[in-house]
Short mmCIF file of C-alpha atoms and ligand atoms in Angstrom, two decimals:
data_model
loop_
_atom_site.label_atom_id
_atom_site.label_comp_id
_atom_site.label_asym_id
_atom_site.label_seq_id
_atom_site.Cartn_x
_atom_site.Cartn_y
_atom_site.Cartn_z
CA UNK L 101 -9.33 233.79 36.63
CA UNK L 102 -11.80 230.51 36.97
CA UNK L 103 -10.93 227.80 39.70
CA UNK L 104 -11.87 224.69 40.93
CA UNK L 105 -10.72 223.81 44.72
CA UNK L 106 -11.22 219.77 44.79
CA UNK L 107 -10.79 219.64 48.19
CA UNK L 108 -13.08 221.44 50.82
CA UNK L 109 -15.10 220.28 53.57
CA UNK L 110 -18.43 220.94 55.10
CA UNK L 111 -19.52 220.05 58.76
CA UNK L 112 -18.08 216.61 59.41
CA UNK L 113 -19.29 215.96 63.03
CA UNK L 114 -15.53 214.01 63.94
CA UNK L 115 -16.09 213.50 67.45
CA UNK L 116 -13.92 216.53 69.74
CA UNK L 117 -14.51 220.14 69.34
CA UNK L 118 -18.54 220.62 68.08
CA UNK L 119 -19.71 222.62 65.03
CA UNK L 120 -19.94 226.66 66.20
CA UNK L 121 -21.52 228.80 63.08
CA UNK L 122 -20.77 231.75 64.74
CA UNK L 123 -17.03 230.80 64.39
CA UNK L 124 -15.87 233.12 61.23
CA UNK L 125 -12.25 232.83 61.28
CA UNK L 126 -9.64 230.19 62.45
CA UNK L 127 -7.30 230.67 65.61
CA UNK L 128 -3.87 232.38 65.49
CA UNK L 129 -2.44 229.06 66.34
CA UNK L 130 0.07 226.58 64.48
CA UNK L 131 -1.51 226.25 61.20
CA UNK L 132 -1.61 230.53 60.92
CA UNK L 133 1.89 230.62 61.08
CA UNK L 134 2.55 228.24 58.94
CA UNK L 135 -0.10 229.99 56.64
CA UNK L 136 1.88 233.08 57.11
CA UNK L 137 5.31 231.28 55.97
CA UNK L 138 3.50 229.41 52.92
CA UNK L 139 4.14 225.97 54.28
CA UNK L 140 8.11 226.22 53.58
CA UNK L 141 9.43 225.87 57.10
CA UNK L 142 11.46 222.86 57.89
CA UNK L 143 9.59 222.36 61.01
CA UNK L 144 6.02 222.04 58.84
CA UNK L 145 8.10 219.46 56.55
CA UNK L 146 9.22 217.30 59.29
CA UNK L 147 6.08 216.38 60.66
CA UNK L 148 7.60 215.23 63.79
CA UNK L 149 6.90 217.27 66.41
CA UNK L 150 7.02 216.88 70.08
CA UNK L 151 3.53 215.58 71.62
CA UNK L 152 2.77 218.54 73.30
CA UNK L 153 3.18 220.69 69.96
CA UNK L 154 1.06 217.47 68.16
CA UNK L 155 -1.46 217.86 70.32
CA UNK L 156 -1.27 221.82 69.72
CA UNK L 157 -2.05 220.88 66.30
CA UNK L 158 -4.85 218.29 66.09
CA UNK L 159 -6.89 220.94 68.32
CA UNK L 160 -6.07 223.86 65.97
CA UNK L 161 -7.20 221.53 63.23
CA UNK L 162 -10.58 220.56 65.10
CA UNK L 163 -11.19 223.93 66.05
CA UNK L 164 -10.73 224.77 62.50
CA UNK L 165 -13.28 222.05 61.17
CA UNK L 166 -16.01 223.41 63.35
CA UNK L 167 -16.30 226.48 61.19
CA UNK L 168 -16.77 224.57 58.30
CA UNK L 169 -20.38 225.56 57.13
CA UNK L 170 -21.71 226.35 54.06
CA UNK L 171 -21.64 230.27 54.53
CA UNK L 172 -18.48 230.22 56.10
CA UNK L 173 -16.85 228.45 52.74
CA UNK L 174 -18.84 230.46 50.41
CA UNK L 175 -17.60 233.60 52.48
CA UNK L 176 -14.15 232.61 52.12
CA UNK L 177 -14.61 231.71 48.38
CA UNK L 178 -15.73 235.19 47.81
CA UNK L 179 -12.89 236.54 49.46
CA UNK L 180 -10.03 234.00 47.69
CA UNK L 181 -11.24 234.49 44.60
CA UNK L 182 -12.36 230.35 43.92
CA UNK L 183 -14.99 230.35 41.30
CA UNK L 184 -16.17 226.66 42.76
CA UNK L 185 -15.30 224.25 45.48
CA UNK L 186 -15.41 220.44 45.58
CA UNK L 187 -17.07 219.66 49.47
CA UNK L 188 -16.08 215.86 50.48
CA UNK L 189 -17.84 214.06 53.01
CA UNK L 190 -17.00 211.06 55.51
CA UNK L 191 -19.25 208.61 56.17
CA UNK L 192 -20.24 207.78 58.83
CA UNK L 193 -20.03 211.07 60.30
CA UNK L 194 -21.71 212.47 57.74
CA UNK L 195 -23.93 211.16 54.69
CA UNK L 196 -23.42 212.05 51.24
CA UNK L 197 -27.20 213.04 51.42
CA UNK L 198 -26.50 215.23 53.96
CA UNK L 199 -24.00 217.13 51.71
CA UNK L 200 -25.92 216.80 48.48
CA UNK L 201 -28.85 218.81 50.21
CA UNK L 202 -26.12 221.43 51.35
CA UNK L 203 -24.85 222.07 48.46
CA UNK L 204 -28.45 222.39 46.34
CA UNK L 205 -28.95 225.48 44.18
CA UNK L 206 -25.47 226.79 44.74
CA UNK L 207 -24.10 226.26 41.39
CA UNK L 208 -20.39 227.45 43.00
CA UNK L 209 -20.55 224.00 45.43
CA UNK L 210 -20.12 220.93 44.05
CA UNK L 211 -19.65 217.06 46.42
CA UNK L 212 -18.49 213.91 45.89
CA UNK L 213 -20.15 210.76 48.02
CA UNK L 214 -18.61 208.67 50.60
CA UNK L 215 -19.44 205.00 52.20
CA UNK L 216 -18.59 203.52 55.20
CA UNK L 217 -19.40 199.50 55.70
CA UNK L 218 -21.82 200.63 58.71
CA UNK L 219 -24.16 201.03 56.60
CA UNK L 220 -25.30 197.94 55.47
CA UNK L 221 -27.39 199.75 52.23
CA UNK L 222 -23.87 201.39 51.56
CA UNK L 223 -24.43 200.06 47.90
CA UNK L 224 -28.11 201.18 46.99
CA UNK L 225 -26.88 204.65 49.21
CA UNK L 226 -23.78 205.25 46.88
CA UNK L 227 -25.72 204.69 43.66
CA UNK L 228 -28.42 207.03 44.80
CA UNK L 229 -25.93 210.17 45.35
CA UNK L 230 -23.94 209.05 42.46
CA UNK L 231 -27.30 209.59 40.27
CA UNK L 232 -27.92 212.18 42.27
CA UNK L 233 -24.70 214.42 40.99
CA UNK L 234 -21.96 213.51 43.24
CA UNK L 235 -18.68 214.25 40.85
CA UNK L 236 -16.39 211.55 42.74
CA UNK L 237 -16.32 209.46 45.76
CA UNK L 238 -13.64 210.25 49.21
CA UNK L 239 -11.96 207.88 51.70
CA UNK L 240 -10.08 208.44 54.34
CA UNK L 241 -8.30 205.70 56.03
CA UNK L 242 -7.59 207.51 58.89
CA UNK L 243 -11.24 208.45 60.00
CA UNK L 244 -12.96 206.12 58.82
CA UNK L 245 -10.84 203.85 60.33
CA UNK L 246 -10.22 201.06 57.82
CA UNK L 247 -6.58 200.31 56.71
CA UNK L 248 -6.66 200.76 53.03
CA UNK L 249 -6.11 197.72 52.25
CA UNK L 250 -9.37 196.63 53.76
CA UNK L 251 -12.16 194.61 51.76
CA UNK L 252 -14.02 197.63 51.66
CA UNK L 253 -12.43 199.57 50.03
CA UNK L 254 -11.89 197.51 46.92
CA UNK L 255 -15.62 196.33 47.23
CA UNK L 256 -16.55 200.18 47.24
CA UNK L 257 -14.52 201.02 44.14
CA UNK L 258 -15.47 197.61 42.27
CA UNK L 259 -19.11 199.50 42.43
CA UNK L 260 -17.71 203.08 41.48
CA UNK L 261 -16.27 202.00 38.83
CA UNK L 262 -19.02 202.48 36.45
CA UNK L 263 -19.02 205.88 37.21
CA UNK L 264 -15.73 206.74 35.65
CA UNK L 265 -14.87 209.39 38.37
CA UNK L 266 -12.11 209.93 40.73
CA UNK L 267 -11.61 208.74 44.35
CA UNK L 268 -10.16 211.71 46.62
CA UNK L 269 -8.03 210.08 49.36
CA UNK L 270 -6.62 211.53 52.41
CA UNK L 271 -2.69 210.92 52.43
CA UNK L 272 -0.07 211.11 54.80
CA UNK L 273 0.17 210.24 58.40
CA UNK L 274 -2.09 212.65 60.66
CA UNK L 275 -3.49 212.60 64.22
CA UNK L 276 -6.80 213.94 63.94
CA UNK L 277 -7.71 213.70 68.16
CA UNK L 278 -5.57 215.10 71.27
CA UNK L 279 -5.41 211.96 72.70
CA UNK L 280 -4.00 209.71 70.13
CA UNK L 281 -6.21 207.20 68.21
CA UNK L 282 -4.68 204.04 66.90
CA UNK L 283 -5.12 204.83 63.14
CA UNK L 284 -2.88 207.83 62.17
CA UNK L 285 -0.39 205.15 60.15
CA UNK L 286 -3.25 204.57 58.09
CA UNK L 287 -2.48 207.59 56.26
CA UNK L 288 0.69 206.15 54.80
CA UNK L 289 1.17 206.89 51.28
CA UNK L 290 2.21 203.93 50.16
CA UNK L 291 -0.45 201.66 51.70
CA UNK L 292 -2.71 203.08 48.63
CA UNK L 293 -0.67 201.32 46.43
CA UNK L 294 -2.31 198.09 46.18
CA UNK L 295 -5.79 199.59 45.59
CA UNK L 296 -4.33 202.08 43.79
CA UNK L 297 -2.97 198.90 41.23
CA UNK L 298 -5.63 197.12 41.49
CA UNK L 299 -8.04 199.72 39.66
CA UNK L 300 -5.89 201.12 37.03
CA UNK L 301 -8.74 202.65 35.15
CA UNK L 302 -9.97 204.87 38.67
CA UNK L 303 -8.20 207.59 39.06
CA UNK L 304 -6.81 208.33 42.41
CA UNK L 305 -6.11 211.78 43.63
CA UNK L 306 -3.69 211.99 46.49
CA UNK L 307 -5.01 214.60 49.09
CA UNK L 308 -2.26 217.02 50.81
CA UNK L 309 0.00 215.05 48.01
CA UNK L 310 1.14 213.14 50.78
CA UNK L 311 1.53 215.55 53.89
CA UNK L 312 4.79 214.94 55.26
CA UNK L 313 5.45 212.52 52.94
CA UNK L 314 5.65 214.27 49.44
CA UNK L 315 8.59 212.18 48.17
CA UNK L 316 6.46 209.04 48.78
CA UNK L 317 3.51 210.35 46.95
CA UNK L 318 5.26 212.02 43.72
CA UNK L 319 7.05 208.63 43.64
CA UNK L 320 3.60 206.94 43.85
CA UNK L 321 2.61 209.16 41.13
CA UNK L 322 5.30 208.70 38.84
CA UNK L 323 4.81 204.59 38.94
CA UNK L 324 1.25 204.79 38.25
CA UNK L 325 -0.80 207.00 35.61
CA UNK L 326 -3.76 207.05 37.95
CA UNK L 327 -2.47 208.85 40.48
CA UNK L 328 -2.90 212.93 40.82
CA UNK L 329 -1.61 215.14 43.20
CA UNK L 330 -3.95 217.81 44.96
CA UNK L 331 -1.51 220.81 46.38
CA UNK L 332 -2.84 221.72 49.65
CA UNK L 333 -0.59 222.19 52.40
CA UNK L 334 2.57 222.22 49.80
CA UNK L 335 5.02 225.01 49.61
CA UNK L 336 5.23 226.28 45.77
CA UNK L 337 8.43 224.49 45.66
CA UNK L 338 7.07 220.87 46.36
CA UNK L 339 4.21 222.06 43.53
CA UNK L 340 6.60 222.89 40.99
CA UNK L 341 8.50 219.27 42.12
CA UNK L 342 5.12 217.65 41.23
CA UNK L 343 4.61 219.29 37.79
CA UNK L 344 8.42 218.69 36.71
CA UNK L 345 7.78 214.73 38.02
CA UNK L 346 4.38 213.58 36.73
CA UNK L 347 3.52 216.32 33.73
CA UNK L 348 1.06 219.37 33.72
CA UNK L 349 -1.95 216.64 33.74
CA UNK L 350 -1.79 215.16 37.05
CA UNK L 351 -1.90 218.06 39.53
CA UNK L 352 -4.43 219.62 41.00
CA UNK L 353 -5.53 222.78 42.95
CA UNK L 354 -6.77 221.83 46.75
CA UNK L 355 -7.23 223.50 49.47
CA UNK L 356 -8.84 221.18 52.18
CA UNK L 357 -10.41 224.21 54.00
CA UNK L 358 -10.89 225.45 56.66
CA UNK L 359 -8.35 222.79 57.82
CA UNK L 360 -6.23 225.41 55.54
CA UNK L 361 -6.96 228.95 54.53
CA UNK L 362 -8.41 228.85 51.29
CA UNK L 363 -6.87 232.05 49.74
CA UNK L 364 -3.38 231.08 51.20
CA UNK L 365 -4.02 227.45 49.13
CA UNK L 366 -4.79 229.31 46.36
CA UNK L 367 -2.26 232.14 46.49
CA UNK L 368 0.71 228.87 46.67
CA UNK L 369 -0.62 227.43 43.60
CA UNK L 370 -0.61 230.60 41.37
CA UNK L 371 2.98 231.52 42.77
CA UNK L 372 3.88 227.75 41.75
CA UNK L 373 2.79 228.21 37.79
CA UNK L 374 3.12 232.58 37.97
CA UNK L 375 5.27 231.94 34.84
CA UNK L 376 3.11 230.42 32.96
CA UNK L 377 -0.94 230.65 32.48
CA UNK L 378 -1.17 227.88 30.40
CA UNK L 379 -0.31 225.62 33.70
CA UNK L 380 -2.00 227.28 35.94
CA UNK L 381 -5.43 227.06 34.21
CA UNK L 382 -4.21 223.38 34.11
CA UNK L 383 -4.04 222.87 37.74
CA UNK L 384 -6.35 225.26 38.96
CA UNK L 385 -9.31 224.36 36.56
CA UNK L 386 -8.61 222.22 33.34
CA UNK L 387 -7.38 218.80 35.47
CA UNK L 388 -10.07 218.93 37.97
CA UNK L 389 -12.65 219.36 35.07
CA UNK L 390 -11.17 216.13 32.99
CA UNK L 391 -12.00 214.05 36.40
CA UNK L 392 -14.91 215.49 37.61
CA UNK L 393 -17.02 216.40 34.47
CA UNK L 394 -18.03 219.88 33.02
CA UNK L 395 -18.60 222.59 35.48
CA UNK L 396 -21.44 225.40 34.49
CA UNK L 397 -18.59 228.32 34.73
CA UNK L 398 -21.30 230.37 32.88
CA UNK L 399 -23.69 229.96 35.36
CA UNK L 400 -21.38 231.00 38.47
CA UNK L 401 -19.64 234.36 36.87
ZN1 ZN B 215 -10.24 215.93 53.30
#
């Protein structure tokens, strides 16, 4: 079985717990056990937990993203069974150049680019790693600390444009740092929506599908065409809710590791289409494909 995971990161360098390469698998914390129950509990769903138990969880999930190296995914790609992954970069805490020289001459890693208005050759920057084979360009509202709704980002897409690839957003509210940063509500799914309408012909692909907020983003979804849904951090359930609302072109296989287990990611969104293999090549390979241009499966198997 061939599939693409759209969403993976390498070393991001967020400010907190530091890069550790020797790190090879994530704590028993939190995140495991809601691993272990498939992200189905009511508690996961909520999303609003008591500050000591949110502050449980940001750490888990920086402790998490300092294992995130390039033998550490390729590792775990070996052992879920992912034929290629999708790495996404934040600027600035890490240049699309950085991740472009990461990824060279491993056929089984692919990147998008990224831009942050700190960089004041952000345009000549994103050209360069679009030419260079990025597949797509990420934001993240959150981190990069810009409400979406900021200049930038509609400057930044009236450039990518040309490309005709997709923009990977972060969705959902999420507190990134134990102390609390002032930006979480940036993640709001329905904050997209006016960059989302202003660029009809970019397609958008919701990260996490929304987080906590599902039901926003699959209603998102349903109003506009350009909107797809990447499943990580779903239970099968909310996957199969996707499919039956916005069609068996519009979702996509994600996994956002290591902030989630790969295999577990990828073990939800076969259970979700089991039934039938005409979907699940859909969402695990054919939809990513359509947005990010042919991948060499030849050369990876
Ligand atoms: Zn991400």
């Amino acid at each position: 079985m061939r599939a693409i995971d759209i969403h993976t990161h390498l070393e991001l360098n967020l400010p907190g717990v530091p890069p550790n390469r020797f790190r090879k698998k994530p704590p028993r914390l939190f995140m495991h056990f809601n691993e272990l129950l498939k992200f189905r509990s009511i508690i996961w769903k909520n999303g609003n937990y008591p500050e000591l138990v949110r502050m449980l969880i940001s750490l888990d999930n920086q402790v998490r993203l300092s294992m995130a190296s390039r033998d550490n995914l390729l590792r775990e790609m070996d052992s879920s069974g992912v034929s290629v992954s999708v790495t996404m970069p934040i600027e600035p805490y890490v240049k699309s150049k950085d991740y472009l020289n990461e990824i060279a001459d491993e056929p089984r890693l692919l990147t998008f680019a990224s831009a942050h208005p700190d960089d004041k050759y952000w345009q000549n920057n994103l050209k360069e790693a679009m030419n260079s084979g990025c597949r797509g360009v990420k934001i993240h509202p959150i981190l990069q600390e810009l409400h979406p709704e900021n200049e930038f980002y509609f400057q930044l897409l009236e450039e990518f444009r040309q490309y005709g690839r997709p923009v990977l957003t972060h969705s959902g509210e999420f507190e990134y740092f134990i102390p609390q940063s002032r930006y979480r509500e940036y993640g709001g799914v329905f904050l997209m929506k006016k960059l989302i309408s202003s660029f009809p012909d970019v397609p958008f692909i919701l990260g996490h599908m929304g987080l906590y907020d599902a039901e926003g983003a699959l209603k998102l979804a349903a109003g506009h065409e350009n909107v797809y849904l990447e499943t990580s951090f779903q239970s099968a359930a909310t996957i199969k809710r996707a499919l039956n609302t916005v069609g068996k072109d519009r979702v996509v296989f994600g996994s956002d590791w290591p902030e989630s287990r790969q295999h577990v990611s990828f073990k939800i969104a076969r259970m979700a289409t089991r039934t039938q293999p005409h979907l699940q090549e859909k969402i695990l390979w054919e939809n990513a494909e359509s947005l990010i241009g042919p991948v060499q499966w030849e050369s990876i198997s």
